């Protein structure tokens, strides 16, 4: 959906907006998720379901918790 892409940071000319958003993510969990994090996860979920139509892929119920609840993070 277009409104999800509109929430991503504007990419420089010639750079894919989704690639730019992923590259713009902080490198540590301590930094906290950017405002566009939930929309980025939703876009990636849509892409995943389109690429794997016969597979059930549940949506993340809480995007904020998926930012910091990763096992094995050393930040």
CSV table of N, CA and C in Angstrom, one decimal:
chain,number,residue,atom,x,y,z
A,1,UNK,N,0.8,-1.2,0.0
A,1,UNK,CA,0.0,0.0,0.0
A,1,UNK,C,0.9,1.3,0.0
A,2,UNK,N,0.4,2.2,-0.7
A,2,UNK,CA,1.2,3.5,-0.9
A,2,UNK,C,1.4,4.2,0.4
A,3,UNK,N,0.4,4.2,1.3
A,3,UNK,CA,0.6,5.0,2.5
A,3,UNK,C,1.7,4.4,3.4
A,4,UNK,N,2.0,3.1,3.2
A,4,UNK,CA,3.2,2.6,4.0
A,4,UNK,C,4.5,3.1,3.4
A,5,UNK,N,4.6,3.1,2.1
A,5,UNK,CA,5.8,3.6,1.4
A,5,UNK,C,6.0,5.1,1.7
A,6,UNK,N,4.9,5.8,1.8
A,6,UNK,CA,5.0,7.3,2.1
A,6,UNK,C,5.6,7.6,3.5
A,7,UNK,N,5.5,6.6,4.4
A,7,UNK,CA,6.1,6.8,5.7
A,7,UNK,C,7.6,6.6,5.8
A,8,UNK,N,8.1,5.9,4.8
A,8,UNK,CA,9.5,5.7,4.8
A,8,UNK,C,10.3,6.9,4.5
A,9,UNK,N,11.6,7.0,4.9
A,9,UNK,CA,12.4,8.2,4.6
A,9,UNK,C,12.6,8.3,3.1
A,10,UNK,N,12.6,9.6,2.7
A,10,UNK,CA,12.8,9.8,1.2
A,10,UNK,C,14.3,9.5,0.9
A,11,UNK,N,14.4,8.7,-0.2
A,11,UNK,CA,15.7,8.2,-0.6
A,11,UNK,C,16.3,9.2,-1.6
A,12,UNK,N,17.7,9.2,-1.6
A,12,UNK,CA,18.3,10.1,-2.6
A,12,UNK,C,18.0,9.6,-4.0
A,13,UNK,N,18.2,10.5,-5.0
A,13,UNK,CA,17.9,10.1,-6.4
A,13,UNK,C,18.6,8.8,-6.8
A,14,UNK,N,17.9,7.9,-7.5
A,14,UNK,CA,18.5,6.7,-8.0
A,14,UNK,C,18.6,5.6,-6.9
A,15,UNK,N,18.1,5.8,-5.7
A,15,UNK,CA,18.2,4.8,-4.7
A,15,UNK,C,16.8,4.3,-4.4
A,16,UNK,N,16.6,3.0,-4.3
A,16,UNK,CA,15.3,2.4,-4.0
A,16,UNK,C,14.9,2.9,-2.6
A,17,UNK,N,13.6,3.3,-2.4
A,17,UNK,CA,13.2,3.8,-1.1
A,17,UNK,C,13.2,2.7,0.0
A,18,UNK,N,12.9,1.5,-0.4
A,18,UNK,CA,12.9,0.4,0.6
A,18,UNK,C,14.3,0.1,1.0
A,19,UNK,N,15.2,0.1,0.0
A,19,UNK,CA,16.6,-0.2,0.4
A,19,UNK,C,17.2,0.9,1.3
A,20,UNK,N,16.8,2.2,1.0
A,20,UNK,CA,17.3,3.3,1.8
A,20,UNK,C,16.7,3.2,3.2
A,21,UNK,N,15.5,2.8,3.4
A,21,UNK,CA,14.9,2.7,4.7
A,21,UNK,C,15.6,1.6,5.5
A,22,UNK,N,15.9,0.5,4.9
A,22,UNK,CA,16.6,-0.6,5.6
A,22,UNK,C,18.0,-0.1,5.9
A,23,UNK,N,18.7,0.6,5.0
A,23,UNK,CA,20.0,1.1,5.3
A,23,UNK,C,20.1,2.2,6.4
A,24,UNK,N,18.9,2.8,6.6
A,24,UNK,CA,18.8,3.9,7.5
A,24,UNK,C,18.6,3.4,9.0
A,25,UNK,N,18.3,2.2,9.1
A,25,UNK,CA,18.0,1.6,10.5
A,25,UNK,C,19.2,1.8,11.4
A,26,UNK,N,19.0,2.1,12.6
A,26,UNK,CA,20.1,2.2,13.6
A,26,UNK,C,20.8,0.8,13.7
A,27,UNK,N,22.0,0.9,14.1
A,27,UNK,CA,22.8,-0.4,14.2
A,27,UNK,C,22.8,-1.0,15.6
A,28,UNK,N,22.2,-0.3,16.5
A,28,UNK,CA,22.1,-0.9,17.9
A,28,UNK,C,20.6,-0.8,18.3
A,29,UNK,N,20.2,-1.8,19.1
A,29,UNK,CA,18.8,-1.8,19.7
A,29,UNK,C,18.6,-0.6,20.6
A,30,UNK,N,19.7,-0.2,21.3
A,30,UNK,CA,19.6,0.9,22.2
A,30,UNK,C,19.1,2.2,21.6
A,31,UNK,N,19.3,2.4,20.3
A,31,UNK,CA,18.9,3.6,19.6
A,31,UNK,C,17.4,3.6,19.5
A,32,UNK,N,16.7,2.5,19.6
A,32,UNK,CA,15.3,2.5,19.5
A,32,UNK,C,14.8,2.5,18.0
A,33,UNK,N,13.6,2.0,17.8
A,33,UNK,CA,13.2,1.9,16.4
A,33,UNK,C,12.8,3.3,15.8
A,34,UNK,N,13.1,3.5,14.6
A,34,UNK,CA,12.6,4.7,13.9
A,34,UNK,C,11.1,4.8,13.8
A,35,UNK,N,10.6,5.9,13.6
A,35,UNK,CA,9.1,6.1,13.4
A,35,UNK,C,8.5,5.2,12.3
A,36,UNK,N,9.3,4.9,11.3
A,36,UNK,CA,8.8,4.2,10.1
A,36,UNK,C,8.9,2.7,10.4
A,37,UNK,N,9.4,2.2,11.5
A,37,UNK,CA,9.7,0.8,11.7
A,37,UNK,C,8.4,-0.1,11.6
A,38,UNK,N,7.2,0.3,12.2
A,38,UNK,CA,6.1,-0.6,12.0
A,38,UNK,C,5.6,-0.7,10.5
A,39,UNK,N,5.7,0.4,9.8
A,39,UNK,CA,5.3,0.4,8.4
A,39,UNK,C,6.3,-0.4,7.5
A,40,UNK,N,7.6,-0.3,7.9
A,40,UNK,CA,8.6,-1.1,7.2
A,40,UNK,C,8.4,-2.6,7.4
A,41,UNK,N,8.0,-3.0,8.6
A,41,UNK,CA,7.7,-4.4,8.9
A,41,UNK,C,6.5,-4.8,8.1
A,42,UNK,N,5.5,-3.9,8.0
A,42,UNK,CA,4.3,-4.3,7.2
A,42,UNK,C,4.6,-4.5,5.8
A,43,UNK,N,5.4,-3.6,5.2
A,43,UNK,CA,5.8,-3.7,3.8
A,43,UNK,C,6.5,-5.1,3.6
A,44,UNK,N,7.5,-5.4,4.5
A,44,UNK,CA,8.2,-6.6,4.3
A,44,UNK,C,7.3,-7.8,4.5
A,45,UNK,N,6.3,-7.7,5.4
A,45,UNK,CA,5.4,-8.8,5.5
A,45,UNK,C,4.6,-9.0,4.2
A,46,UNK,N,4.1,-7.9,3.6
A,46,UNK,CA,3.4,-8.0,2.3
A,46,UNK,C,4.3,-8.7,1.3
A,47,UNK,N,5.5,-8.3,1.2
A,47,UNK,CA,6.4,-8.9,0.2
A,47,UNK,C,6.6,-10.4,0.5
A,48,UNK,N,6.8,-10.7,1.7
A,48,UNK,CA,6.9,-12.1,2.1
A,48,UNK,C,5.7,-13.0,1.7
A,49,UNK,N,4.5,-12.4,2.0
A,49,UNK,CA,3.3,-13.2,1.7
A,49,UNK,C,3.1,-13.3,0.2
A,50,UNK,N,3.5,-12.3,-0.6
A,50,UNK,CA,3.4,-12.4,-2.0
A,50,UNK,C,4.4,-13.4,-2.6
A,51,UNK,N,5.6,-13.5,-2.0
A,51,UNK,CA,6.6,-14.4,-2.5
A,51,UNK,C,6.3,-15.9,-2.0
A,52,UNK,N,5.6,-16.0,-1.0
A,52,UNK,CA,5.2,-17.4,-0.4
A,52,UNK,C,3.7,-17.5,-0.2
A,53,UNK,N,3.0,-17.5,-1.3
A,53,UNK,CA,1.5,-17.4,-1.2
A,53,UNK,C,0.9,-18.7,-0.5
A,54,UNK,N,1.5,-19.8,-0.5
A,54,UNK,CA,1.0,-21.0,0.1
A,54,UNK,C,1.4,-21.2,1.6
A,55,UNK,N,2.1,-20.2,2.1
A,55,UNK,CA,2.6,-20.3,3.5
A,55,UNK,C,1.9,-19.3,4.3
A,56,UNK,N,1.5,-19.7,5.5
A,56,UNK,CA,0.9,-18.7,6.5
A,56,UNK,C,2.0,-18.0,7.2
A,57,UNK,N,2.0,-16.7,7.1
A,57,UNK,CA,3.0,-15.9,7.7
A,57,UNK,C,2.3,-14.9,8.6
A,58,UNK,N,2.3,-15.1,9.9
A,58,UNK,CA,1.6,-14.2,10.8
A,58,UNK,C,2.2,-12.8,10.9
A,59,UNK,N,1.3,-11.8,11.0
A,59,UNK,CA,1.9,-10.4,11.2
A,59,UNK,C,2.4,-10.3,12.6
A,60,UNK,N,3.4,-9.4,12.7
A,60,UNK,CA,4.0,-9.1,14.0
A,60,UNK,C,3.0,-8.3,14.8
A,61,UNK,N,2.5,-8.9,15.9
A,61,UNK,CA,1.5,-8.1,16.7
A,61,UNK,C,2.0,-6.8,17.3
A,62,UNK,N,3.3,-6.8,17.6
A,62,UNK,CA,3.8,-5.6,18.3
A,62,UNK,C,5.2,-5.3,17.7
A,63,UNK,N,5.2,-4.4,16.6
A,63,UNK,CA,6.5,-4.1,16.0
A,63,UNK,C,7.5,-3.5,16.9
A,64,UNK,N,7.1,-2.8,17.9
A,64,UNK,CA,8.1,-2.2,18.9
A,64,UNK,C,8.8,-3.3,19.7
A,65,UNK,N,8.1,-4.4,20.0
A,65,UNK,CA,8.7,-5.4,20.8
A,65,UNK,C,9.7,-6.2,20.0
A,66,UNK,N,9.4,-6.3,18.7
A,66,UNK,CA,10.3,-7.1,17.8
A,66,UNK,C,11.6,-6.3,17.6
A,67,UNK,N,11.7,-5.1,17.9
A,67,UNK,CA,12.9,-4.3,17.8
A,67,UNK,C,13.9,-4.7,18.9
A,68,UNK,N,13.4,-4.9,20.1
A,68,UNK,CA,14.4,-5.1,21.2
A,68,UNK,C,14.3,-6.5,21.8
A,69,UNK,N,13.4,-7.3,21.4
A,69,UNK,CA,13.2,-8.7,21.9
A,69,UNK,C,14.0,-9.7,21.1
A,70,UNK,N,15.1,-9.4,20.6
A,70,UNK,CA,15.9,-10.4,19.8
A,70,UNK,C,16.9,-11.1,20.7
A,71,UNK,N,16.8,-12.5,20.7
A,71,UNK,CA,17.7,-13.2,21.6
A,71,UNK,C,19.1,-13.1,21.0
A,72,UNK,N,20.1,-13.0,21.9
A,72,UNK,CA,21.5,-13.0,21.5
A,72,UNK,C,22.0,-11.6,21.1
A,73,UNK,N,21.2,-10.5,21.3
A,73,UNK,CA,21.7,-9.2,21.0
A,73,UNK,C,22.7,-8.8,22.0
A,74,UNK,N,23.8,-8.2,21.6
A,74,UNK,CA,24.8,-7.8,22.5
A,74,UNK,C,25.0,-6.3,22.5
A,75,UNK,N,23.9,-5.5,22.7
A,75,UNK,CA,24.0,-4.1,22.7
A,75,UNK,C,23.9,-3.6,24.1
